[in-house]
Amino acid sequence: MRKAAQTVMALTILLSGAMPTAAGPPPAGDWWSFGRDVAGTRFSPLRQINPANVARLARAWSFDFRPSDAKGGRLLVSNMIPVAIGGIVYVATPYGRLVALDGDTGAVRWSYVLPDDDRIAGRALEYWPGDRDHGARIFFGTRSGKMLAVELRTGRPPAEFMPIELRTPDVMNGVADGGYQINSSPILYDNVLITGAKVQESPALGTSGDVRGWDARTGRLLWTFHAVPHAGERFNETWGGDSWRNRSGVNVWTSMTVDSKRGIVYLPFGAPAYDRVGIDRPGANLYANALVALDARTGRFLWQFQAVHHDVWDLDMPAQPTLMDVRHDGRTIPAVVAMTKAGYLFILDRVTGTPIFPVTETPMPASTIPGEHAWPTQPIPSSPPPLIRQSMTAADITDLTPELQAFCRNRVATEHASFAVPFEPLRADHPVVRFPGSGGGPNWGGGALDQKNGLYIVNTNDLPSIEQMGKDAHGNWYNVAPRPSWFGMGGLKLLCQKPPWGSLTAVDLNKGTIAWQVPLGVTDSLPLALRGTGRPNVGGPLLTASGLIFIGATDDSRFRAFDEHTGREMWTVRLDASAHATPISYAGRSGRQYVAIVSAGGSFLGSPATASRLVVFALPKEGEAPVPEAAATGVAPAAAPAAPEVPPPAAMAAAGAPTTDFRDGPERALVQKACTVCHVASQVTNQRHTKQEWATLVEKMIGFGAQVHDDQYDAIVNYLARNYPSEPAK
């Protein structure tokens, strides 16, 4: 009877969500991992925000990362993805802090400061629910090469967990400072904490990219998997001679995925060092550029699939693999989706590694560099088609503006560049225009999955680059092409190929087809009619059960929502800085659904170094800035919502505020038109704000549906700040 009672109690706890297991999915309102779950789906079951009301979405609260006691004046940026557990949001700041924030208000619950002025590395945290004898924890890596943990409840390091020193002699290979650190979050299976690493890309020999499993309770090393097989190990023969020895690169720098039911971890390996020439490493070079499946508990090898043989282009596997069940030929097949920077998407049986759609080893060009033996074939999937263009010619140079076209043509002529065909190795005699360049394709943000509809949503770049091989004074090969290597004017500001320059794509994984593809992002410096170019992007999408895709990623400082089924843009808000991160959705303790994203400039995409913060959005509360119901199509009506609160008349009179009309100025007509669609003039002119407050308010009104073009935003904010400042002119 006692055993039966214990069983009933355990079942009750499990169903209530009070004590989830490490192998189970997160509760609907939580976000536990980089991909929300260890399957990497980036799919939230929440439905409160939907296509019919998303136009009403507004900023609920934000949290600035820069603390008041930050040292120096340099702004540090972040592309960190938070986790959310039980209505509390946990986020790492670039200033060496991990903070717990109330999910409804942003109030700080606790803050943990890293010792020795260390910084949190990587792009996400990993949540462990604990077990019978250990409380819940959050794991994260540091720039100094350590893996740390804090207790979820208190923010203090657990006494029984020994901080993990990742820079052990077996991976450092005698290199005193190889820049070894964790670059993405670890991942958990049961009580096993699995880590990859960021290692050097040059020179060729140095720190190792081995993958390791650790005891999440104590920090004890459990197993090591050699990224480059040692002598006597499987696939060591794919490294000619002793080229395997102390080889760097071949690391899991991005995020891994776990099949919790089967206990399998999937490792997307990067390119070998040096990644532009392989004279010193003849062979296919496994496990470079391969998806490898291991027994998560023991590290035992199960299978591998190499997506690029003998990589000399840096076309590795940057995206977190995603798990799903594919319906194909009348069968339901457990599958894993993996992508390369070349834009190829491989759908594999996740138990065997066998491609579900045929993959053909296709002949490719030979290398012209003496001593380089490029692999004669590369695996090309039959379905789906590549998500980005695979090459360009002179005919593909953009004609967006005469100035840009002339610049691009002149660069090709003066640098004597040729246009490479797919998988053509780099040359030493002249530069080549590679497409895609080393920027991909997809990147570390990965994709989002709707299992019910079989749709995989992913953002990609169409970024060419100009590269040429040459030797330094010591005879080492490297890319000697003139800088910048990006094929564009002003780096990535204006690219030389015809748009799109960045895209959002929905892939039907059951059919192996592209369901839709739309440009992602706008180029503000171009005339209005030409701005829909798509933009370079870093970060991933979030998909909700209501059929909405949320994504920042682009370098145009926008945060957007799209309809999952059509690719139609449903909502856009301008942020203080570009959001090169992946958004999350969670439920506060109030039951309110939120969408949160880290906004911070200064990434390699060239965004300006501006405010670095977590920005959180929600639907207005009942009675807060009520708005008309959206139309049946889910698109908000043109009218903006009712005005926000204004000061009482006595306060307005004391401030000398006008109460009837807008003040004179060159932007008066523009502001009057934008604001009086739904407000009388005095509802606007009676307010007093700083410029930043006006900017936030205008942004909020645009989010509610105010009809303001991107090129009108600054003019409206400047007019309002100049004429209705927080302090009246004397």
XYZ file of C-alpha atoms in Angstrom:
730
model
C 0.000 0.000 0.000
C 2.890 2.362 0.820
C 4.494 1.645 -2.586
C 1.164 2.294 -4.335
C 0.776 5.595 -2.494
C 4.313 6.605 -3.448
C 3.564 5.756 -7.082
C 0.405 7.867 -7.068
C 2.283 10.749 -5.430
C 5.108 10.570 -7.991
C 2.591 10.530 -10.838
C 0.777 13.526 -9.352
C 4.039 15.478 -9.080
C 4.982 14.607 -12.650
C 1.603 15.640 -14.070
C 1.598 18.895 -12.111
C 4.986 19.850 -13.490
C 6.358 20.412 -9.994
C 9.280 18.051 -10.487
C 10.068 17.635 -14.205
C 12.688 15.158 -15.286
C 15.791 15.983 -17.312
C 14.561 13.737 -20.133
C 11.098 15.292 -20.363
C 10.064 18.367 -22.360
C 9.802 21.733 -20.612
C 6.407 22.873 -19.333
C 4.548 24.965 -21.910
C 5.501 28.285 -20.328
C 9.209 27.506 -19.874
C 12.320 27.806 -22.052
C 15.075 25.529 -20.717
C 17.788 25.449 -23.335
C 19.291 27.176 -26.364
C 16.614 25.597 -28.578
C 14.011 25.683 -25.765
C 14.275 21.885 -25.535
C 17.249 19.613 -26.132
C 15.686 18.568 -29.473
C 16.445 22.074 -30.782
C 12.892 22.868 -31.943
C 12.654 26.526 -30.815
C 8.898 25.896 -30.670
C 6.734 27.390 -27.918
C 3.323 25.791 -27.212
C 1.960 29.177 -26.031
C -0.946 30.641 -28.005
C -1.977 33.831 -26.213
C -0.210 35.982 -28.810
C -1.622 35.078 -32.215
C -1.970 36.454 -35.754
C -5.207 38.245 -34.832
C -3.668 40.289 -32.000
C 0.064 40.415 -32.680
C -0.232 43.969 -34.042
C -1.059 45.087 -30.476
C 2.199 43.698 -29.092
C 4.126 46.331 -27.129
C 7.168 46.582 -24.909
C 6.372 45.329 -21.413
C 9.759 45.908 -19.751
C 13.474 45.848 -20.471
C 16.640 45.206 -18.507
C 19.864 47.066 -19.262
C 22.917 44.828 -19.078
C 25.461 47.514 -18.232
C 25.684 47.729 -14.422
C 26.256 50.995 -12.610
C 29.673 49.800 -11.448
C 30.883 48.659 -14.899
C 34.583 49.313 -15.369
C 35.661 51.700 -18.120
C 33.537 53.283 -20.782
C 33.573 50.532 -23.405
C 30.212 49.108 -24.299
C 30.109 45.318 -24.275
C 27.557 43.581 -26.459
C 25.768 40.274 -26.222
C 23.851 37.766 -28.323
C 22.869 35.691 -25.310
C 19.647 33.649 -25.284
C 17.944 33.620 -21.855
C 16.194 30.686 -20.219
C 12.866 30.933 -18.396
C 11.752 28.593 -15.624
C 8.574 28.983 -13.622
C 8.027 32.600 -14.607
C 11.600 33.701 -13.830
C 13.965 34.740 -16.612
C 17.686 33.971 -16.285
C 20.094 35.815 -18.553
C 23.852 36.283 -18.721
C 25.138 39.791 -19.341
C 28.396 40.655 -21.118
C 29.584 42.285 -17.878
C 30.283 39.065 -16.002
C 26.891 38.684 -14.368
C 24.120 36.125 -14.351
C 20.816 37.627 -13.243
C 17.411 36.213 -12.333
C 14.548 38.523 -13.289
C 10.846 38.423 -12.490
C 9.260 37.492 -15.804
C 6.312 39.851 -15.329
C 8.136 42.955 -14.106
C 11.869 42.592 -14.778
C 12.655 43.025 -11.083
C 15.988 41.447 -10.096
C 15.578 38.348 -7.909
C 19.299 37.665 -7.577
C 22.559 38.438 -9.338
C 25.684 36.305 -9.484
C 28.985 38.034 -10.293
C 31.700 35.861 -11.808
C 34.969 35.757 -9.873
C 38.257 37.224 -11.130
C 36.537 39.638 -13.535
C 35.695 36.680 -15.798
C 33.000 36.811 -18.500
C 30.302 34.364 -19.493
C 31.074 32.893 -22.920
C 28.779 31.338 -25.446
C 25.288 32.206 -26.527
C 23.028 30.414 -24.074
C 22.584 28.822 -20.674
C 21.565 25.258 -19.864
C 19.019 24.344 -17.182
C 19.232 21.147 -15.146
C 16.132 20.264 -13.063
C 18.260 18.370 -10.542
C 17.539 14.975 -9.055
C 16.441 13.484 -5.757
C 19.589 14.664 -3.959
C 20.522 17.831 -5.864
C 18.643 21.025 -6.518
C 18.045 22.626 -9.913
C 21.007 24.396 -11.519
C 22.024 26.581 -14.433
C 25.259 25.764 -16.273
C 27.385 28.147 -18.336
C 30.908 28.447 -19.728
C 33.362 31.305 -19.235
C 35.973 33.020 -21.366
C 38.667 31.709 -19.055
C 37.757 28.164 -20.099
C 35.683 27.032 -17.122
C 32.260 25.457 -16.785
C 30.363 26.851 -13.804
C 27.013 26.195 -12.159
C 24.730 28.166 -9.865
C 21.698 27.081 -7.886
C 18.464 28.104 -9.543
C 16.864 29.291 -6.321
C 19.715 31.310 -4.799
C 22.208 32.079 -7.562
C 25.015 30.627 -5.453
C 27.483 27.947 -6.657
C 26.449 24.498 -5.376
C 28.844 23.227 -2.724
C 29.118 19.700 -4.154
C 29.876 20.799 -7.741
C 33.525 21.321 -8.598
C 33.943 24.036 -11.275
C 35.125 22.291 -14.436
C 38.480 23.348 -15.876
C 37.978 22.793 -19.587
C 41.566 23.679 -20.565
C 43.040 20.340 -19.599
C 46.409 19.132 -20.992
C 44.770 16.524 -23.242
C 42.951 19.197 -25.275
C 45.506 22.004 -25.054
C 48.236 19.916 -26.770
C 51.016 21.929 -25.187
C 49.630 25.297 -26.355
C 49.817 27.693 -23.419
C 47.022 29.948 -24.654
C 45.066 28.458 -27.498
C 42.031 30.614 -26.930
C 40.075 27.554 -25.808
C 36.595 28.279 -24.424
C 33.026 27.118 -24.752
C 31.324 29.028 -27.560
C 27.742 27.796 -27.169
C 25.780 26.326 -24.324
C 26.464 22.808 -23.071
C 23.634 20.309 -23.356
C 22.254 17.773 -20.899
C 21.117 14.197 -21.086
C 19.884 12.966 -17.712
C 22.856 13.778 -15.418
C 25.462 14.050 -18.187
C 26.616 17.540 -19.133
C 28.091 17.537 -22.663
C 30.457 20.265 -23.890
C 31.994 21.288 -27.192
C 34.529 24.084 -27.610
C 35.717 27.061 -29.576
C 39.304 26.500 -30.722
C 41.694 28.207 -33.098
C 41.086 28.408 -36.843
C 44.758 29.051 -37.553
C 47.466 27.768 -37.410
C 46.635 24.196 -38.296
C 48.153 22.545 -35.212
C 47.099 23.373 -31.681
C 44.180 22.873 -29.315
C 41.829 19.948 -29.827
C 38.079 20.125 -30.461
C 37.255 16.965 -28.502
C 33.734 16.618 -27.078
C 33.385 15.582 -23.440
C 30.727 14.396 -21.004
C 30.753 15.475 -17.343
C 28.767 14.524 -14.265
C 26.251 17.352 -13.771
C 26.175 16.651 -10.040
C 29.904 16.785 -9.284
C 31.740 18.031 -12.374
C 33.659 14.755 -12.770
C 34.797 13.816 -16.306
C 32.813 10.829 -17.625
C 33.968 10.414 -21.223
C 35.908 11.991 -24.096
C 35.234 11.656 -27.818
C 38.184 12.494 -30.066
C 37.113 14.946 -32.757
C 40.091 13.868 -34.866
C 40.484 10.089 -34.493
C 43.756 9.007 -32.894
C 45.959 6.216 -34.231
C 44.084 2.923 -34.177
C 40.654 4.580 -33.922
C 37.860 4.442 -36.479
C 38.409 6.842 -39.456
C 41.984 7.743 -38.497
C 42.881 6.660 -42.032
C 40.992 9.700 -43.414
C 43.971 11.812 -42.306
C 46.963 11.113 -44.516
C 50.183 10.250 -42.680
C 50.331 11.816 -39.226
C 48.221 14.829 -40.195
C 45.730 13.934 -37.470
C 48.242 14.593 -34.715
C 47.549 17.815 -32.737
C 45.167 18.951 -35.485
C 43.012 21.918 -34.482
C 39.595 22.919 -35.730
C 37.167 19.981 -36.086
C 35.217 21.219 -33.085
C 31.584 21.565 -32.047
C 31.562 25.348 -31.726
C 27.805 25.554 -32.163
C 25.010 23.811 -30.248
C 24.339 20.106 -29.938
C 21.032 18.222 -29.784
C 19.838 15.253 -27.713
C 17.269 12.559 -28.438
C 16.148 12.054 -24.833
C 14.086 8.958 -25.618
C 17.003 7.102 -27.198
C 19.866 8.682 -25.271
C 21.639 9.942 -28.415
C 23.559 13.216 -28.687
C 24.154 14.752 -32.130
C 27.404 16.665 -32.718
C 27.696 19.130 -35.662
C 31.450 19.371 -36.244
C 33.221 22.345 -37.801
C 35.937 22.600 -40.405
C 39.573 21.557 -39.818
C 42.328 24.117 -39.411
C 43.467 25.691 -41.618
C 40.104 25.853 -43.361
C 41.140 27.272 -46.769
C 43.806 24.801 -47.817
C 44.378 21.128 -47.015
C 47.798 20.328 -48.474
C 48.999 19.213 -45.047
C 45.929 17.007 -44.364
C 45.204 14.764 -47.375
C 42.030 12.703 -47.112
C 38.349 13.189 -46.301
C 39.271 14.405 -42.769
C 36.606 12.891 -40.506
C 34.974 13.985 -38.253
C 35.326 17.456 -39.776
C 32.096 18.821 -41.285
C 30.189 15.755 -40.119
C 27.128 15.156 -38.014
C 28.130 12.519 -35.471
C 25.766 10.541 -33.228
C 27.025 9.258 -29.865
C 25.576 7.409 -26.923
C 25.024 10.394 -24.642
C 25.703 8.448 -21.458
C 29.005 6.862 -22.526
C 30.302 8.803 -25.553
C 30.266 5.611 -27.660
C 30.253 6.235 -31.428
C 27.009 5.306 -33.234
C 27.172 6.821 -36.743
C 28.417 9.762 -38.784
C 27.402 11.638 -41.908
C 30.003 13.923 -43.505
C 28.363 16.824 -45.349
C 31.597 18.269 -46.833
C 34.690 16.183 -47.612
C 38.167 17.688 -47.143
C 36.797 21.170 -46.498
C 38.803 24.047 -48.016
C 35.951 26.610 -47.936
C 34.934 26.756 -44.232
C 31.527 25.313 -45.143
C 30.943 23.669 -41.802
C 27.733 22.803 -39.949
C 26.890 25.977 -37.982
C 23.246 25.344 -37.105
C 22.047 23.287 -34.165
C 20.583 20.006 -35.502
C 16.820 19.722 -35.052
C 14.903 16.535 -34.276
C 11.511 15.695 -35.770
C 9.443 12.805 -37.099
C 9.220 12.887 -40.900
C 6.267 11.375 -42.760
C 7.739 9.948 -45.964
C 6.653 7.131 -48.305
C 3.868 6.124 -45.947
C 6.198 5.808 -42.950
C 6.954 7.950 -39.921
C 10.722 8.174 -39.574
C 12.586 9.662 -36.582
C 14.773 12.258 -38.274
C 17.449 14.859 -37.620
C 17.785 17.987 -39.758
C 21.286 19.379 -40.334
C 22.563 22.235 -42.505
C 25.860 23.477 -43.877
C 26.918 27.041 -44.652
C 26.482 26.142 -48.316
C 22.718 26.218 -47.709
C 22.171 22.488 -48.158
C 19.698 20.869 -45.782
C 20.170 17.157 -45.016
C 17.296 15.133 -43.529
C 18.701 11.968 -41.950
C 17.275 8.995 -40.094
C 18.405 9.883 -36.596
C 18.820 6.260 -35.541
C 20.981 5.129 -38.480
C 22.253 8.333 -40.131
C 20.813 7.244 -43.499
C 19.525 10.104 -45.713
C 15.730 10.062 -46.047
C 15.928 11.809 -49.420
C 18.651 10.595 -51.820
C 22.093 12.187 -51.534
C 24.402 11.944 -54.553
C 28.183 12.160 -54.520
C 28.616 14.742 -57.281
C 31.895 15.400 -59.162
C 33.515 18.726 -58.269
C 36.425 20.806 -59.679
C 40.021 19.944 -58.863
C 42.377 22.365 -57.143
C 44.953 24.385 -59.073
C 47.201 24.816 -56.019
C 50.274 22.535 -56.187
C 50.046 19.672 -53.704
C 46.350 20.225 -52.910
C 44.145 17.195 -53.485
C 40.578 18.437 -53.356
C 38.050 15.675 -52.784
C 36.689 14.641 -56.199
C 33.024 14.567 -55.118
C 30.719 16.258 -52.617
C 27.365 14.987 -51.238
C 24.421 16.899 -52.721
C 20.871 16.182 -51.469
C 18.119 15.670 -54.041
C 15.580 17.317 -51.740
C 15.067 19.951 -50.599
C 16.853 22.265 -53.048
C 19.581 24.536 -51.641
C 18.140 27.406 -49.610
C 20.586 29.961 -51.037
C 22.226 30.597 -54.411
C 25.265 28.462 -55.153
C 27.169 30.824 -57.452
C 27.003 34.141 -59.256
C 28.286 35.606 -62.507
C 28.891 39.110 -63.805
C 25.244 39.161 -64.914
C 24.187 38.827 -61.271
C 25.859 42.090 -60.175
C 23.210 44.344 -58.722
C 21.691 47.301 -60.535
C 19.998 48.761 -57.447
C 21.865 52.027 -57.943
C 24.278 53.116 -60.672
C 26.928 53.921 -58.058
C 26.780 50.476 -56.466
C 26.818 48.708 -59.814
C 29.850 50.712 -60.978
C 31.685 50.011 -57.705
C 31.107 46.259 -57.946
C 32.080 45.984 -61.595
C 35.190 48.050 -60.964
C 36.238 45.827 -58.085
C 36.012 42.697 -60.216
C 38.021 44.380 -62.965
C 40.758 45.945 -60.825
C 41.268 42.810 -58.695
C 41.103 40.536 -61.803
C 38.608 38.308 -60.009
C 36.789 35.389 -61.576
C 33.456 33.918 -60.468
C 33.759 30.488 -58.848
C 31.477 27.576 -59.641
C 30.089 25.521 -56.720
C 32.805 23.859 -54.616
C 35.620 25.305 -56.722
C 38.753 25.461 -54.524
C 40.420 28.831 -54.016
C 43.222 29.799 -56.387
C 46.688 31.279 -55.905
C 46.957 33.043 -59.278
C 43.985 35.399 -58.895
C 41.001 36.123 -56.582
C 37.674 34.365 -56.993
C 34.184 35.494 -56.013
C 32.844 32.708 -53.816
C 29.110 32.255 -53.452
C 28.234 31.475 -50.791
C 31.145 33.048 -48.971
C 32.297 31.997 -45.529
C 29.340 33.810 -43.958
C 26.871 31.245 -45.275
C 24.033 30.315 -45.589
C 22.636 29.624 -42.172
C 24.505 30.396 -38.990
C 24.481 29.425 -35.333
C 20.886 30.602 -34.750
C 19.535 27.429 -36.324
C 15.904 26.856 -37.291
C 12.503 26.392 -35.649
C 10.229 23.403 -36.116
C 6.456 22.931 -36.320
C 6.162 19.167 -35.945
C 2.424 19.144 -36.604
C 2.726 20.816 -40.003
C 6.177 19.468 -40.848
C 7.580 22.975 -41.375
C 11.153 23.969 -40.611
C 11.735 27.747 -40.471
C 15.275 29.059 -40.934
C 16.939 32.370 -41.782
C 19.890 32.493 -44.182
C 22.408 34.896 -45.685
C 23.313 35.329 -49.341
C 26.832 36.649 -48.794
C 29.562 36.375 -51.442
C 33.207 37.026 -50.687
C 36.400 37.623 -52.696
C 39.280 35.355 -51.667
C 42.688 34.271 -52.932
C 45.325 31.971 -51.489
C 48.929 33.026 -50.947
C 51.871 32.395 -48.625
C 53.271 34.390 -45.733
C 56.989 34.879 -45.031
C 57.131 31.452 -43.349
C 55.559 29.634 -46.277
C 52.154 29.203 -44.628
C 49.095 29.448 -46.860
C 46.435 32.031 -46.030
C 43.760 34.198 -47.656
C 45.591 37.156 -49.213
C 42.648 38.743 -51.066
C 42.345 42.524 -50.666
C 40.191 43.634 -47.772
C 37.355 43.732 -47.211
C 36.789 40.190 -48.405
C 33.015 40.700 -48.471
C 31.913 41.443 -52.029
C 30.129 44.695 -51.338
C 30.475 48.436 -50.848
C 31.175 49.448 -47.290
C 31.640 45.859 -46.169
C 28.153 44.428 -45.705
C 26.239 47.697 -46.021
C 25.539 47.338 -49.766
C 26.217 43.955 -51.359
C 27.223 43.434 -54.965
C 24.785 40.714 -55.995
C 21.132 41.213 -56.783
C 18.880 40.843 -53.723
C 17.775 39.130 -51.619
C 20.771 39.476 -49.309
C 19.043 37.671 -46.467
C 15.975 35.425 -46.428
C 13.505 33.626 -44.211
C 12.473 30.215 -45.526
C 9.895 27.568 -44.644
C 10.856 24.030 -45.673
C 8.265 21.249 -45.840
C 10.335 18.420 -44.401
C 7.807 15.736 -45.282
C 7.858 16.650 -48.973
C 11.435 17.927 -49.175
C 10.284 21.187 -50.766
C 10.466 24.908 -50.037
C 7.007 26.018 -48.895
C 7.832 29.737 -49.128
C 10.772 32.110 -48.993
C 10.736 35.877 -48.328
C 13.397 38.590 -47.942
C 14.327 39.247 -44.310
C 15.221 42.841 -43.486
C 15.457 46.235 -45.145
C 18.324 48.484 -46.252
C 17.491 51.884 -44.751
C 20.101 53.757 -46.787
C 18.359 52.955 -50.077
C 15.332 54.806 -51.494
C 12.078 53.578 -49.989
C 10.970 51.600 -53.035
C 14.260 49.661 -53.099
C 14.679 48.864 -49.408
C 13.221 45.360 -49.341
C 16.565 43.731 -50.065
C 16.807 41.404 -47.121
C 19.770 41.940 -44.792
C 22.727 40.011 -43.370
C 21.518 38.277 -40.239
C 22.767 36.349 -37.219
C 20.429 34.759 -34.673
C 17.510 32.401 -35.081
C 13.705 32.257 -35.245
C 11.108 31.398 -32.619
C 7.908 29.595 -33.652
C 4.741 29.535 -31.542
C 1.761 27.184 -31.564
C -0.450 30.049 -32.766
C 1.429 30.092 -36.082
C 3.708 33.074 -35.510
C 7.417 33.320 -36.282
C 9.377 35.875 -34.239
C 12.845 36.871 -35.364
C 15.368 39.665 -34.872
C 18.728 38.619 -36.401
C 19.004 41.329 -39.091
C 21.399 44.283 -38.919
C 18.548 46.788 -39.451
C 17.548 47.021 -35.749
C 14.121 45.439 -36.300
C 12.203 42.741 -34.466
C 9.541 41.062 -36.594
C 6.691 38.567 -36.570
C 5.693 36.533 -39.639
C 2.795 34.247 -40.444
C 4.097 30.675 -40.412
C 1.942 29.497 -43.301
C 2.458 32.338 -45.785
C 5.631 34.198 -44.776
C 3.640 37.417 -44.510
C 5.170 40.020 -42.177
C 2.608 40.691 -39.424
C 4.375 43.008 -36.971
C 7.578 45.004 -36.853
C 9.158 47.112 -34.145
C 12.313 49.175 -34.280
C 14.783 48.377 -31.483
C 17.507 50.532 -30.000
C 20.069 48.209 -31.596
C 20.088 45.149 -33.791
C 19.059 41.922 -32.093
C 21.659 39.361 -33.188
C 20.172 36.722 -30.914
C 17.276 34.265 -30.859
C 14.035 35.292 -29.124
C 12.280 33.175 -26.530
C 8.663 33.006 -25.398
C 7.591 32.200 -21.858
C 4.709 32.594 -19.416
C 5.053 34.849 -16.372
C 3.673 33.807 -13.023
C 0.656 35.900 -13.933
C -0.051 33.581 -16.868
C 0.738 36.358 -19.366
C 2.715 35.322 -22.464
C 5.903 37.233 -23.230
C 8.356 37.342 -26.114
C 11.897 38.393 -25.177
C 15.053 39.111 -27.142
C 18.500 40.518 -26.428
C 19.144 43.732 -28.348
C 22.780 44.775 -28.693
C 24.835 46.329 -31.478
C 28.459 45.694 -32.293
C 28.414 42.248 -33.890
C 30.555 41.222 -36.865
C 27.694 42.404 -39.058
C 28.823 45.944 -38.343
C 25.938 47.145 -36.199
C 26.855 50.175 -34.095
C 27.801 49.578 -30.465
C 24.712 50.878 -28.704
C 22.515 49.840 -25.806
C 22.834 46.226 -24.697
C 19.683 44.962 -23.026
C 16.962 42.343 -22.753
C 13.734 43.631 -24.304
C 10.414 41.954 -23.411
C 7.102 42.300 -25.258
C 3.518 41.358 -24.361
C -0.061 42.181 -25.230
C -1.450 45.164 -23.266
C -3.189 44.275 -20.042
C -6.923 44.693 -19.784
C -7.669 48.391 -19.502
C -4.163 49.348 -20.662
C -4.112 51.325 -23.932
C -7.130 49.493 -25.419
C -7.064 48.984 -29.155
C -9.676 47.993 -31.743
C -9.955 44.299 -32.475
C -7.880 43.141 -35.424
C -9.533 42.177 -38.651
C -10.229 38.531 -39.419
C -7.086 38.348 -41.522
C -4.984 38.981 -38.438
C -3.739 42.318 -39.784
C -4.273 45.293 -37.517
C -6.456 48.106 -38.818
C -4.722 51.294 -39.827
C -5.974 53.213 -36.813
C -3.634 53.424 -33.836
C -4.838 52.594 -30.304
C -6.211 55.050 -27.810
C -3.631 57.449 -26.421
C -1.499 56.697 -23.376
C -2.163 58.538 -20.170
C -1.512 62.298 -20.182
C -0.787 64.668 -17.289
C -3.755 66.412 -15.609
C -4.760 69.842 -17.006
C -3.290 71.755 -14.069
C 0.129 70.202 -14.645
C -0.072 70.965 -18.356
C -0.918 74.590 -17.737
C 1.953 74.946 -15.277
C 4.345 73.594 -17.887
C 3.114 76.049 -20.469
C 2.034 73.264 -22.798
C -0.114 73.921 -25.826
C -3.476 72.210 -25.669
C -4.960 72.497 -29.146
C -2.510 72.060 -32.026
C 0.989 71.138 -33.099
C 3.755 73.719 -33.053
C 5.203 75.031 -36.286
C 8.141 73.235 -37.837
C 9.178 71.482 -41.034
C 7.868 68.103 -39.817
C 4.536 69.444 -38.505
C 2.396 68.070 -41.335
C 4.090 64.657 -41.116
C 3.569 64.370 -37.354
C 0.025 65.671 -37.522
C -0.891 63.114 -40.162
C 0.719 60.226 -38.286
C -0.707 61.046 -34.859
C -4.205 62.373 -35.489
C -5.538 59.297 -37.222
C -6.630 58.159 -33.789
C -5.701 60.973 -31.363
C -6.806 64.554 -31.025
C -3.832 66.913 -31.115
C -3.879 67.724 -27.411
C -3.408 64.061 -26.476
C 0.049 64.327 -28.037
C 1.042 67.967 -27.498
C 0.133 67.927 -23.808
C 2.825 65.345 -23.081
C 6.431 66.040 -22.049
C 9.206 63.474 -22.582
C 12.912 63.114 -23.161
C 14.003 62.188 -26.681
C 14.484 58.556 -25.672
C 11.031 58.469 -24.101
C 9.499 59.933 -27.263
C 11.371 57.337 -29.327
C 9.998 54.535 -27.169
C 6.469 55.933 -27.372
C 6.589 56.347 -31.152
C 7.960 52.818 -31.430
C 5.086 51.574 -29.285
C 2.530 53.350 -31.459
C 4.065 51.839 -34.598
C 3.752 48.461 -32.922
C 0.073 49.223 -32.325
C -0.425 49.956 -36.012
C 0.446 53.637 -36.543
C 1.259 54.161 -40.220
C 4.829 55.484 -40.089
C 7.391 54.623 -42.766
C 10.903 53.756 -41.649
C 12.341 56.929 -43.153
C 9.848 59.052 -41.177
C 10.697 57.649 -37.746
C 13.661 59.894 -36.915
C 11.922 63.043 -38.186
C 8.875 62.402 -35.990
C 10.954 61.671 -32.894
C 13.151 64.744 -33.433
C 10.121 66.997 -33.893
C 8.414 65.740 -30.740
C 11.577 65.909 -28.637
C 12.381 69.425 -29.848
C 8.891 70.862 -29.370
C 7.675 68.894 -26.337
C 10.758 68.189 -24.189
C 10.656 66.959 -20.608
C 11.686 70.434 -19.463
C 9.863 73.393 -21.095
C 11.994 75.983 -22.880
C 12.667 79.130 -20.855
